[in-house]
Structure formats: structure tokens, C-alpha cells
PDB file of C-alpha atoms in Angstrom:
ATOM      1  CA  UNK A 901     -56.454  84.469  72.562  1.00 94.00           C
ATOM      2  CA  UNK A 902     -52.713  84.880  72.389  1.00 94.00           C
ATOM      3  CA  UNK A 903     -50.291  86.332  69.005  1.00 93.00           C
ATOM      4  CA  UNK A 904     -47.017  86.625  68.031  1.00 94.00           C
ATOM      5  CA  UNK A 905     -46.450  88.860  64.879  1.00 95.00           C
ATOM      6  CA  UNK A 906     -43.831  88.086  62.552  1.00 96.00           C
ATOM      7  CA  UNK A 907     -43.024  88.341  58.258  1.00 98.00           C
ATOM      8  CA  UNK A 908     -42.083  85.309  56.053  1.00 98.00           C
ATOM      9  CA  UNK A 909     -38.989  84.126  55.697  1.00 98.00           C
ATOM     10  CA  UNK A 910     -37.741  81.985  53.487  1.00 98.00           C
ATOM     11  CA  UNK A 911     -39.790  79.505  51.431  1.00 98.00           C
ATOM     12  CA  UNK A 912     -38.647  75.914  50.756  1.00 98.00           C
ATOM     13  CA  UNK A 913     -39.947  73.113  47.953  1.00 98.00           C
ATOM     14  CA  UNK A 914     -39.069  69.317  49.216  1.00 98.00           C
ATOM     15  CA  UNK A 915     -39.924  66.059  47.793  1.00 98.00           C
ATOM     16  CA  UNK A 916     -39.371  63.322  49.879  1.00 98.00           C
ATOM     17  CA  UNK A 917     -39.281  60.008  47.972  1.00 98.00           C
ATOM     18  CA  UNK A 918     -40.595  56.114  48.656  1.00 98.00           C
ATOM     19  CA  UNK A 919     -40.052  55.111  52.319  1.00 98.00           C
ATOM     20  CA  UNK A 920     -39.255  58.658  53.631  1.00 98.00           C
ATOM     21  CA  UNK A 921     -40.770  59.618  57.056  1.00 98.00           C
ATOM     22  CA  UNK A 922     -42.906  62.173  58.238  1.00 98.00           C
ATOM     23  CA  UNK A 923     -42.336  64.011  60.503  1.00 98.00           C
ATOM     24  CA  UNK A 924     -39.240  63.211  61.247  1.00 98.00           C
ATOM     25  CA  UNK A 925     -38.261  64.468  57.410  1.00 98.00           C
ATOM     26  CA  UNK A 926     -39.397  67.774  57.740  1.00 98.00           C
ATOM     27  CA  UNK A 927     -37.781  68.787  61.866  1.00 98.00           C
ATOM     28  CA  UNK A 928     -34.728  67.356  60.617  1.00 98.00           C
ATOM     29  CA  UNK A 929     -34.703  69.393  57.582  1.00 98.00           C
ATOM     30  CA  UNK A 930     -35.435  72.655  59.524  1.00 98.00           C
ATOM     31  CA  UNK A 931     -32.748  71.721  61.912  1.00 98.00           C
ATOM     32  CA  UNK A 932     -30.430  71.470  59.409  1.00 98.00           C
ATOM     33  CA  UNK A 933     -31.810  74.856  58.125  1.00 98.00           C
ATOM     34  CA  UNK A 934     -31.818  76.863  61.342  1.00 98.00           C
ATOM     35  CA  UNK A 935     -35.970  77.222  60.960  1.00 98.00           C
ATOM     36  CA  UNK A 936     -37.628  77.184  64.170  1.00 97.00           C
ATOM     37  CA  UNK A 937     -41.224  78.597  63.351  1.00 98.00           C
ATOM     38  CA  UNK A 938     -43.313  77.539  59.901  1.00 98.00           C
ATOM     39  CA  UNK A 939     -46.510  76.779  58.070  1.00 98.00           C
ATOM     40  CA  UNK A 940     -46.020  73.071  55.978  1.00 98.00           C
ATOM     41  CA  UNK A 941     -48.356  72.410  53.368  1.00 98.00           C
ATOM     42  CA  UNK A 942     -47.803  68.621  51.676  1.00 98.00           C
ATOM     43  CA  UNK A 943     -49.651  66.840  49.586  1.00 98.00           C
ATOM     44  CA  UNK A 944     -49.058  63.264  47.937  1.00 98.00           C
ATOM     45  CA  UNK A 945     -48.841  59.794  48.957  1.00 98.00           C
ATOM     46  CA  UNK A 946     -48.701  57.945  52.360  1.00 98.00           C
ATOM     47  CA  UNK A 947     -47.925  54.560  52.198  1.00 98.00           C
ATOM     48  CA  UNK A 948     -49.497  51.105  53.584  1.00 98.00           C
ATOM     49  CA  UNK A 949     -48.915  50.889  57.635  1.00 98.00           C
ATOM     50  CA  UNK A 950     -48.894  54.817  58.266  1.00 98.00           C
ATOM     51  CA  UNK A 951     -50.623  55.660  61.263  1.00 98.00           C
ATOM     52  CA  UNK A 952     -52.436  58.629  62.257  1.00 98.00           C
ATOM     53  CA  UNK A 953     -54.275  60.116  65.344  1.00 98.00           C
ATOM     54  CA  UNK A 954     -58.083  60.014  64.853  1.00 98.00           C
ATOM     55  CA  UNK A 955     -59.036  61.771  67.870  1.00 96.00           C
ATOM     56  CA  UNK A 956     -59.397  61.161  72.041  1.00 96.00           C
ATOM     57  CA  UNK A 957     -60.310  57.689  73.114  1.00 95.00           C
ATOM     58  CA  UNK A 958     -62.642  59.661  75.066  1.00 96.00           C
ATOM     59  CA  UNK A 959     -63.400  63.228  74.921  1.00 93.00           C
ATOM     60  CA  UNK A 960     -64.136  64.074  78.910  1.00 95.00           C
ATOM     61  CA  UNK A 961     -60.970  62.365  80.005  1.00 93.00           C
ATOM     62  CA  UNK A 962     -57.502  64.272  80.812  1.00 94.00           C
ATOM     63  CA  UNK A 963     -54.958  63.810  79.936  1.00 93.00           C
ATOM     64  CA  UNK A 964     -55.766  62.900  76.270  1.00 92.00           C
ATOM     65  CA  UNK A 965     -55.168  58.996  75.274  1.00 94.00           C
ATOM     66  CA  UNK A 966     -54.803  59.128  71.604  1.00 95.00           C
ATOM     67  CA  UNK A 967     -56.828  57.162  69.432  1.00 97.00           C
ATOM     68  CA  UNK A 968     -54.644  55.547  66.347  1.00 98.00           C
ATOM     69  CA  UNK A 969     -55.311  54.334  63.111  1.00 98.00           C
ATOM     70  CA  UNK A 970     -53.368  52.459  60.671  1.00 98.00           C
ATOM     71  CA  UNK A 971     -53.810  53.203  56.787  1.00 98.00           C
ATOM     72  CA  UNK A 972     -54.472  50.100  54.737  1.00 98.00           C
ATOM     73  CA  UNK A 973     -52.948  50.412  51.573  1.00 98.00           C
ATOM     74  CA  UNK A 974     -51.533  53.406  49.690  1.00 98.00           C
ATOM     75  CA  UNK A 975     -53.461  56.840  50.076  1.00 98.00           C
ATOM     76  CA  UNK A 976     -53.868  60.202  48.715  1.00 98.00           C
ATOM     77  CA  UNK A 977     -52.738  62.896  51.412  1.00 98.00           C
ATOM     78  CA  UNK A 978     -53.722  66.536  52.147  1.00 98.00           C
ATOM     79  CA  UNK A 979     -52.108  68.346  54.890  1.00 98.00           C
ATOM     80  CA  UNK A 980     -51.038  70.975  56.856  1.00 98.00           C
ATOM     81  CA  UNK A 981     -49.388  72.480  59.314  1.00 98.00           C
ATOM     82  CA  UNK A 982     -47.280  74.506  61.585  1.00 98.00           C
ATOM     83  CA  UNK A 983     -43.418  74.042  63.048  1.00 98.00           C
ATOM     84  CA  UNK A 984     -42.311  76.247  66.238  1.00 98.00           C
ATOM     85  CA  UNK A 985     -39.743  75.159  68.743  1.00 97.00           C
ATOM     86  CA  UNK A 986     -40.329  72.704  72.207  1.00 96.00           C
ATOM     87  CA  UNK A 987     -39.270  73.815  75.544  1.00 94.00           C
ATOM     88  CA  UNK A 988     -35.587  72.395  74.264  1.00 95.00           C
ATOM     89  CA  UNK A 989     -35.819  74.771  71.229  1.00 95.00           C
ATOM     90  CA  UNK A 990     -36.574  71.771  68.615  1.00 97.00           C
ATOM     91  CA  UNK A 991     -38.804  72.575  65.819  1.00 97.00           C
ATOM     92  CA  UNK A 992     -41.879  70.131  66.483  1.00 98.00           C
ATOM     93  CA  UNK A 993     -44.035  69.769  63.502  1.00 98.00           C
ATOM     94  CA  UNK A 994     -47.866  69.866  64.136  1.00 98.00           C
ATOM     95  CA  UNK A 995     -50.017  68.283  60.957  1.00 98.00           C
ATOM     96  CA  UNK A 996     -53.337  66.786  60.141  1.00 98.00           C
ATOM     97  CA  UNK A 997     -53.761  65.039  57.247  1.00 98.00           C
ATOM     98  CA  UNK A 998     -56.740  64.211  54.618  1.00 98.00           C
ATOM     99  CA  UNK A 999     -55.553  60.504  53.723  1.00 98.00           C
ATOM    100  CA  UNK A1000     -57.827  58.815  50.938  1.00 98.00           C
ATOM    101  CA  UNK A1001     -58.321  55.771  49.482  1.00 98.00           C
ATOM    102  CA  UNK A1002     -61.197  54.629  47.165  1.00 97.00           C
ATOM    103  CA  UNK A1003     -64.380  55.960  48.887  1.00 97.00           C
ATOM    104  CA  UNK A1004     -62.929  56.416  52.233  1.00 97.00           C
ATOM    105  CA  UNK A1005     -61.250  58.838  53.902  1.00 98.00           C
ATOM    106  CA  UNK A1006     -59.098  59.148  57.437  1.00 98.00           C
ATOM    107  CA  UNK A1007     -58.308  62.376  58.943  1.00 98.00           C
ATOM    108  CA  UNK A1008     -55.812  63.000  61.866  1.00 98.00           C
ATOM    109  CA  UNK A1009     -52.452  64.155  63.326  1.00 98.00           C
ATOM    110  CA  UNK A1010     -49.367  62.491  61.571  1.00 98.00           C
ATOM    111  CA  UNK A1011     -47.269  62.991  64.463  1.00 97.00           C
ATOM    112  CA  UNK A1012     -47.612  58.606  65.140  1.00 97.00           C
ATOM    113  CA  UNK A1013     -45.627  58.585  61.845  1.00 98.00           C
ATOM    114  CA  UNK A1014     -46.611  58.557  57.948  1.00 98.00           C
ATOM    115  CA  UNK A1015     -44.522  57.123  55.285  1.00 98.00           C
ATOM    116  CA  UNK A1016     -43.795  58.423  52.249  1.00 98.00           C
ATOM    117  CA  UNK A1017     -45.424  56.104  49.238  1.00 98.00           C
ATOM    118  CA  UNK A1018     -43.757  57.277  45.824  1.00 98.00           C
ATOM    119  CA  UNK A1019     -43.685  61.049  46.391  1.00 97.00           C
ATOM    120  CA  UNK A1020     -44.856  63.615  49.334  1.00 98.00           C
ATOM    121  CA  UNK A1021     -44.250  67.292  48.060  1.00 98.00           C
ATOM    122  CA  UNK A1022     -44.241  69.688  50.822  1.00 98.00           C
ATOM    123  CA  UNK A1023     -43.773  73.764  51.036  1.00 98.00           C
ATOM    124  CA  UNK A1024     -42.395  74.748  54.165  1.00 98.00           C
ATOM    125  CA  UNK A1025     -43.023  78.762  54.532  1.00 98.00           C
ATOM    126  CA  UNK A1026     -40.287  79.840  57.466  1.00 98.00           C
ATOM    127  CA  UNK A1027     -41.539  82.415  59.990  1.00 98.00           C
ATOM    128  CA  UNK A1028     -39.149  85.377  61.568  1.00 97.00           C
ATOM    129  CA  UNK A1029     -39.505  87.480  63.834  1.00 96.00           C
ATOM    130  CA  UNK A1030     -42.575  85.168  65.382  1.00 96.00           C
ATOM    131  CA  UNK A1031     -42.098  84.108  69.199  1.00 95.00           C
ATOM    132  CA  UNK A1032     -44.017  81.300  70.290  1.00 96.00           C
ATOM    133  CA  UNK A1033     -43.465  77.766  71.403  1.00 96.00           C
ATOM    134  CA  UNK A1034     -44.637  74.619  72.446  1.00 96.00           C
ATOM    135  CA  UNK A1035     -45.107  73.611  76.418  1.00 96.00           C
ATOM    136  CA  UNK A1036     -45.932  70.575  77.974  1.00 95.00           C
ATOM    137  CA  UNK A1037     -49.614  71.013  79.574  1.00 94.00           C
ATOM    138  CA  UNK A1038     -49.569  68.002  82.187  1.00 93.00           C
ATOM    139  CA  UNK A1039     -53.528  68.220  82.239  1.00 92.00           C
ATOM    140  CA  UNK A1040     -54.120  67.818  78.486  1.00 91.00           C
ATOM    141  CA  UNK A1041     -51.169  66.019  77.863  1.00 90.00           C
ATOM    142  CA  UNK A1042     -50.370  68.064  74.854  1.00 92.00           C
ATOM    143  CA  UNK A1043     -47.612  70.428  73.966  1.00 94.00           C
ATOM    144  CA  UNK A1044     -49.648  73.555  73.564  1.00 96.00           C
ATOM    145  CA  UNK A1045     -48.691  76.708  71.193  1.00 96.00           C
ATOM    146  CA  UNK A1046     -47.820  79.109  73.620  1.00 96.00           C
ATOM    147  CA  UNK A1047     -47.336  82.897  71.810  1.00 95.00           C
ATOM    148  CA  UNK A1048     -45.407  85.394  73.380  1.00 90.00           C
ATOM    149  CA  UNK A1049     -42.705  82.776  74.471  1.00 80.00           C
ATOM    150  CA  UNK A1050     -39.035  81.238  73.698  1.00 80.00           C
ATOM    151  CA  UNK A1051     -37.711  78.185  73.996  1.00 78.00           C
TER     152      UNK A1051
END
């Protein structure tokens, strides 16, 4: 196990509207803001043609190929998630998402790219004093939260 300690920042309230893009949205936003380490929490709508990651095309192969799926029509979303910087010192966004629709339900990484339908409501919590960050691992193919580390 690895930790970072750290206190909360500041706290900010968005609402993206129709057609806005996540996650793009939210690391530009905490660009703009100078926040490099968070925990999101959104909930709303993602819109028709959003597409999530469902999980490994196959569990006992590295490095990971991702396994997409493509929302149908407008759903209800749940997520969460956290925001520390890459290698380059970028906040990258990491968030899975509850999307529902009728009966069903898809679950998954938004990091393919969700669209906002009518409203997304987020609250981004900022994190100080907190040093960790993400690395490339070339056998997983993910960027892993590494804690104890800077950009």
C-alpha cells in the first residue's frame, strides 16, 4: 500500500450544459484553476453516443485492451472520481460511472469520452498538500496512482 496525506482545499460546484464533454470539461477547468490533485463527484445526464470502458477484453492479457461501449440513448449518470497530475504535471481525471437507462445499467471508466445530455453537476473537492501522480506502467498499460511522487 502506498499514501500521501494532505487537507482539502478548495471546493468547486460546476454544471456543464447540453453537448459539454467529459473529461475534457473538468482537466481543463482545474488547469485553469491551478488544481492538480481532487475527488469529482457528478451526477446527471450523459447523452446518446457516449462511450465508456466496460472492462479488459481479456483479463490474463497485458497490457490491458480496453473493452468499449457506446450508450444508446440518453442516461442517468453516477460517478466518481479522482484528479492528480501525469508525468507532464496535467491533472488526469480518473472516473467510473453508473449510466442508466430504463432497466439497464452500464458501468465503466469515462475516460473514452461522455457527453453532457441537458445537465451534468459535478463537485470537484481540491486536495493540498497531497503528493502523488500518475505513471505510465508499460506492463498494464495504465497510468497508475503512484503516492509519494511529483510530476
Amino acid at each position: 500500500m502506498q499514501y500521501s496525506e494532505g487537507t482539502i482545499g478548495r471546493i468547486f460546484v460546476l454544471r456543464l450544459e447540453h453537448g459539454e464533454q467529459m473529461p475534457q470539461t473538468l482537466e481543463q477547468f482545474a488547469a485553469d484553476r491551478g488544481v492538480s490533485c481532487g475527488v469529482a463527484i457528478m451526477i446527471g445526464g450523459a447523452d446518446d453516443g457516449s462511450r465508456l470502458v466496460v472492462g479488459p477484453q481479456d483479463g490474463t492479457v497485458l497490457p490491458v485492451v480496453p473493452l468499449m461501449a457506446m450508450l444508446s440513448g440518453a442516461h442517468e449518470v453516477a460517478a466518481v472520481g479522482t484528479l492528480f497530475p501525469d508525468e507532464q504535471g496535467r491533472a488526469v481525471l480518473h472516473m467510473h460511472a453508473a449510466c442508466g437507462r430504463g432497466e439497464s445499467t452500464t458501468c465503466g471508466c469515462i475516460r473514452a469520452g461522455v457527453d453532457t445530455w441537458q445537465i451534468l453537476e459535478i463537485v470537484l473537492i481540491e486536495l493540498s498538500g497531497v503528493e502523488a501522480s500518475r505513471r505510465f506502467d508499460p506492463e498494464t498499460g495504465f497510468s497508475l496512482l503512484q503516492c509519494g511522487t511529483r510530476p
